[in-house]
XYZ file of C-alpha atoms in Angstrom:
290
model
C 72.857 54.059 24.530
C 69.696 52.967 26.812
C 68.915 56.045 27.301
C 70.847 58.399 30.123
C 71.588 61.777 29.054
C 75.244 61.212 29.885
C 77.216 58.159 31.955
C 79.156 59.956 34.477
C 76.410 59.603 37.383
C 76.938 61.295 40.925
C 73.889 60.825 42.642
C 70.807 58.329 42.696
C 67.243 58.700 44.574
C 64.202 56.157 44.575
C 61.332 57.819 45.592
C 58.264 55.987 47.086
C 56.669 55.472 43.535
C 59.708 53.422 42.349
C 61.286 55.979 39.891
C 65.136 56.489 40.374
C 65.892 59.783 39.492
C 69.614 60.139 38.565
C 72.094 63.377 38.575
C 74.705 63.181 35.871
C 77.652 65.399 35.978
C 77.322 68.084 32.684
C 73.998 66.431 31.526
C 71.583 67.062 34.606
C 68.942 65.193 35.843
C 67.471 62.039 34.611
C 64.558 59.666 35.472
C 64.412 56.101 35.184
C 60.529 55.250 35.329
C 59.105 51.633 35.579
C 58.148 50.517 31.695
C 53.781 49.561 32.124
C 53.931 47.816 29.247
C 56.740 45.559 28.041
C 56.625 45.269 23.754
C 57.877 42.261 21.819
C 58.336 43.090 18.128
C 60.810 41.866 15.636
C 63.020 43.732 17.256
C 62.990 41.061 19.755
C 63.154 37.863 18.368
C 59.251 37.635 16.813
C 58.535 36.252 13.688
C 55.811 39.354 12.529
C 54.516 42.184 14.390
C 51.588 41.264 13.533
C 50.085 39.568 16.363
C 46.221 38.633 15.915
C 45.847 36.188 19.321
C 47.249 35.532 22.352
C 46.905 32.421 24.308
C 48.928 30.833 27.492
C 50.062 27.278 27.563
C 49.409 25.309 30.476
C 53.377 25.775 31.848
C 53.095 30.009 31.498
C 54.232 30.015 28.345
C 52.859 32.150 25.646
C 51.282 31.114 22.040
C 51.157 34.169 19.580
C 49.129 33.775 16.269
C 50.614 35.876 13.729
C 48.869 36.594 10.604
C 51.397 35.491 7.550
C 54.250 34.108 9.711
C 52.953 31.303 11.101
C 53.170 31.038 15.501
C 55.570 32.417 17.952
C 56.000 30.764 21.465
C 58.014 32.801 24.180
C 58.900 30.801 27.249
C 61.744 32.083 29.856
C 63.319 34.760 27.611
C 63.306 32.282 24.062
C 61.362 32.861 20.903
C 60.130 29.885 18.791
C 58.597 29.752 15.763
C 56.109 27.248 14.118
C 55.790 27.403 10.011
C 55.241 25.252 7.253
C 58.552 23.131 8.370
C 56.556 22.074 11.598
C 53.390 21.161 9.579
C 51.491 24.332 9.792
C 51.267 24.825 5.794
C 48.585 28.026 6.495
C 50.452 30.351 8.934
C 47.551 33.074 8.603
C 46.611 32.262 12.582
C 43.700 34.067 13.815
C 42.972 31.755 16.603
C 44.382 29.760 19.317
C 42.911 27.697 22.051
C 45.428 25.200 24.613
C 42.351 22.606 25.842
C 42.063 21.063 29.145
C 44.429 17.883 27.792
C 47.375 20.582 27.063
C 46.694 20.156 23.669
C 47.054 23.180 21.159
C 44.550 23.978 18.442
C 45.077 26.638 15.847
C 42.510 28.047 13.530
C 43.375 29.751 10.220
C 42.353 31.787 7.929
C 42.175 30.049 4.391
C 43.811 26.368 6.176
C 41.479 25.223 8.262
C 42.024 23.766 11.682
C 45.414 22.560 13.022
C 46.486 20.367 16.433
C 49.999 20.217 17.718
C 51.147 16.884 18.431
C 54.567 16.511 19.919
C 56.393 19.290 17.700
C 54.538 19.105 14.844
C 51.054 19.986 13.331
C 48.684 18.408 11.943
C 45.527 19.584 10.154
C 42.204 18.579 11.376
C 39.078 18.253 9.253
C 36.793 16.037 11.110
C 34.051 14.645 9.103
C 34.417 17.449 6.537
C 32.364 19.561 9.155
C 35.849 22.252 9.515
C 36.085 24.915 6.627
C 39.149 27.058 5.507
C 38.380 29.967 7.717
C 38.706 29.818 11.671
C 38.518 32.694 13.105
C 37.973 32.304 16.883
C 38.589 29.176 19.212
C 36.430 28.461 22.778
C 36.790 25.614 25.157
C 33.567 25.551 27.397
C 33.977 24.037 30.897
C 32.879 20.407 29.552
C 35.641 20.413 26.949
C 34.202 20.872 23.855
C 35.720 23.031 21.430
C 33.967 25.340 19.329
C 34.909 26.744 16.282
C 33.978 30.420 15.114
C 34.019 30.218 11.706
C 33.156 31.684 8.296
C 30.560 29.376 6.603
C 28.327 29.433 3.620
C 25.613 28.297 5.875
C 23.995 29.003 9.533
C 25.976 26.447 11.500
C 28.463 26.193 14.478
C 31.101 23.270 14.387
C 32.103 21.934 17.819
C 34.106 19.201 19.090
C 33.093 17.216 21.884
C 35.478 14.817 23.086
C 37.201 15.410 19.652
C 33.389 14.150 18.079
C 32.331 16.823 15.436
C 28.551 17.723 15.511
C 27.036 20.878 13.764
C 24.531 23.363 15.883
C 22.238 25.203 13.763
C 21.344 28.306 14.260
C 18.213 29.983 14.665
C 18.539 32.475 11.881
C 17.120 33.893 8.435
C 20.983 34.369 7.217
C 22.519 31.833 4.611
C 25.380 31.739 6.214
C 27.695 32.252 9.632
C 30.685 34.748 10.469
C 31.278 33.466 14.032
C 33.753 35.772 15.605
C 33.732 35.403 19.355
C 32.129 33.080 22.537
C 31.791 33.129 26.083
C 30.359 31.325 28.789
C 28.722 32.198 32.147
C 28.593 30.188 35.346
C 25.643 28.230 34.598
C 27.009 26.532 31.310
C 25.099 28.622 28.939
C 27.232 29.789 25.724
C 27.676 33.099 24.457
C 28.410 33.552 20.502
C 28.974 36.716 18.916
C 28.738 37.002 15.003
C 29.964 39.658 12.664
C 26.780 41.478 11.673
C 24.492 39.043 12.808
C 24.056 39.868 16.767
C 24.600 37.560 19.453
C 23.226 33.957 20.585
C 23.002 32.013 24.081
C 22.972 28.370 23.948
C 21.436 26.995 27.227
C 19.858 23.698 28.082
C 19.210 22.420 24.324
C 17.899 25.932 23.154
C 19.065 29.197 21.968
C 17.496 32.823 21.814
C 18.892 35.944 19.255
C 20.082 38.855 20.635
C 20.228 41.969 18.411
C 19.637 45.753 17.900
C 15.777 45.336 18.809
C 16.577 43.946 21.995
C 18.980 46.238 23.015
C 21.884 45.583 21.514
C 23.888 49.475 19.215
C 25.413 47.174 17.244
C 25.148 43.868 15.554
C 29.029 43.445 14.747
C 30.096 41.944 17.817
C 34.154 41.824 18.169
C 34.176 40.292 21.513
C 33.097 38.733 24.163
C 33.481 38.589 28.585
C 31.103 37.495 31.286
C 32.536 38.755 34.541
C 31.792 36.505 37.711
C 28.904 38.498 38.585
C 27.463 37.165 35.496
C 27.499 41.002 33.634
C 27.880 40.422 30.215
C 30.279 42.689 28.191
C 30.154 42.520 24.473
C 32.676 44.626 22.316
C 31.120 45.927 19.229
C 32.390 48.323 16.673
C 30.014 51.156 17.907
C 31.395 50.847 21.648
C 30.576 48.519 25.065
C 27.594 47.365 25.567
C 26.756 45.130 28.871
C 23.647 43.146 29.768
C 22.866 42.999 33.466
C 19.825 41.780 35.221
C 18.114 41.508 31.753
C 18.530 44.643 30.649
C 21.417 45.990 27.710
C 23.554 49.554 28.161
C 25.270 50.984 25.938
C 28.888 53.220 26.513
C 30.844 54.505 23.819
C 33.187 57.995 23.342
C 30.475 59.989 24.522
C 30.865 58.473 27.690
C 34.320 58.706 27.916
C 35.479 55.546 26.472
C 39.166 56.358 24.246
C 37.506 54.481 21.025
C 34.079 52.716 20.015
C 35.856 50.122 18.536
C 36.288 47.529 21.165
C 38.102 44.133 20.014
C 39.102 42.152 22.811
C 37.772 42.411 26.671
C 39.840 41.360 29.519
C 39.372 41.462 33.264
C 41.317 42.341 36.304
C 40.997 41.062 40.119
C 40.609 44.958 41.095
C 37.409 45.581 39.112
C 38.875 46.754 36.160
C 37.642 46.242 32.665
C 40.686 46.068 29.700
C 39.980 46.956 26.567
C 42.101 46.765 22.925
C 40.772 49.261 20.738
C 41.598 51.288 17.319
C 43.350 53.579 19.807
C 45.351 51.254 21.799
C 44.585 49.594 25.165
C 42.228 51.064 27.706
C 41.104 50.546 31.551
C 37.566 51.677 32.769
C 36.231 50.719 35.791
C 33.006 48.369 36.076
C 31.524 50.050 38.960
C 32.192 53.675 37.264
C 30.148 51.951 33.896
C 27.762 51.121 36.843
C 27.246 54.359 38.367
């Protein structure tokens, strides 16, 4: 029932890449190969498959937004669920963010913002500056929290020390769609916007990035700044990275599995991971390099 051809086994073999090959008696040979990725579905135990953020709590355990069903939490094996019942009357999550004081905040689509206190929620809507939509969640290194959201007018909302301010910003557009944000070593904050380009906050000021400086697309999905200070920016038309002042472009044609990139993580080996319309991919910084 897991999966062997047949259960009367004879023989068993690792080999040096950890498979154990098995030899049944009347059903032949059989490998048992080491799973690379381990799935969590309804199947087992989750609330929804549908599973729009990821974040870990400060004791390993994971927070999973789900987009209808509220939030999952899987610590050591068990499955918990946070709905309506726990005070979390929106359970369209898009976001998640656990601050420096352990504290979880959860953005929503249509409910505004949410903060978990003991085992319960409780929205959040300081000074009236938090609308219905929050989309994306950042903690910089001073602990303020910034919220991506969807506004009817050019501004960022951000939190510092749980003090609500609004950051204008320097745009012709009536309004925001604040998807994504990073931050490099020196402070300075990266937001990407959905069809509005990217800005850097640094030192009280903030400069546009779009198409005419360098950027293929405007649409940006996500965001990473690797310790080297490379900046990688996932757009719908592919990867593009800004090094030493200058942008680069990668997409299928060269050799990436998808142009849609929506969510950048990185490795200790020098690895780049991508989630895409196709799935999960690796490439290799110093490959993009070359």
């Amino acid at each position: 029932t897991e999966g062997l051809p047949g259960n009367l086994v004879r023989s068993l073999l690792e080999d040096r890449e950890g498979n154990i090959w098995v030899g049944t008696e009347g059903h032949g040979l059989a490998r048992l190969k080491p799973a690379v990725f381990r799935s969590y579905t309804r199947q087992q135990g989750l609330t929804s498959d549908l599973v729009l953020t990821v974040c870990e709590g400060h004791d390993g355990g994971l927070w999973l937004g789900l987009n209808g069903e509220g939030i999952n939490r899987i610590k050591d094996g068990a499955i918990q669920h946070y709905g309506p019942e726990e005070g979390l009357v929106n359970e369209c999550v898009w976001s998640l963010c656990e601050d420096q004081d352990k504290t979880l905040w959860a953005g929503t689509w249509g409910g505004g913002l949410f903060r978990l206190e003991g085992d319960h929620f409780v929205p959040v809507d300081p000074q009236g500056l938090c609308g219905p939509v929050v989309c994306a969640l950042f903690e910089d290194s001073r602990g303020s929290i910034w919220l991506g959201q969807v506004r009817n007018a050019p501004e960022l909302t951000v939190l510092e020390h749980r003090t609500p301010s609004l950051k204008k910003l320097a745009t012709r557009s009536a309004a925001a769609d604040i998807r994504a944000f990073a931050e490099d070593a020196r402070g300075g904050l990266w937001v990407g916007t959905r069809g509005d380009g990217l800005y850097y906050f640094s030192n009280g000021r903030q400069t546009r990035f779009g198409k005419h400086e360098g950027l293929n697309d405007e649409f940006i999905t996500a965001l990473h700044v690797s310790p080297d200070g490379t900046l990688w920016a996932g757009t719908r038309q592919g990867l593009n990275r800004l090094a030493d002042g200058r942008w680069s472009a990668f997409t299928t044609r060269e050799g990436l599995v998808d142009n849609a990139v929506l969510s950048i993580a990185e490795d200790n080996h020098g690895n780049l991971w991508c989630g895409s319309g196709s799935g999960v991919f690796r490439v290799s910084k110093a490959e993009l390099e070359q």
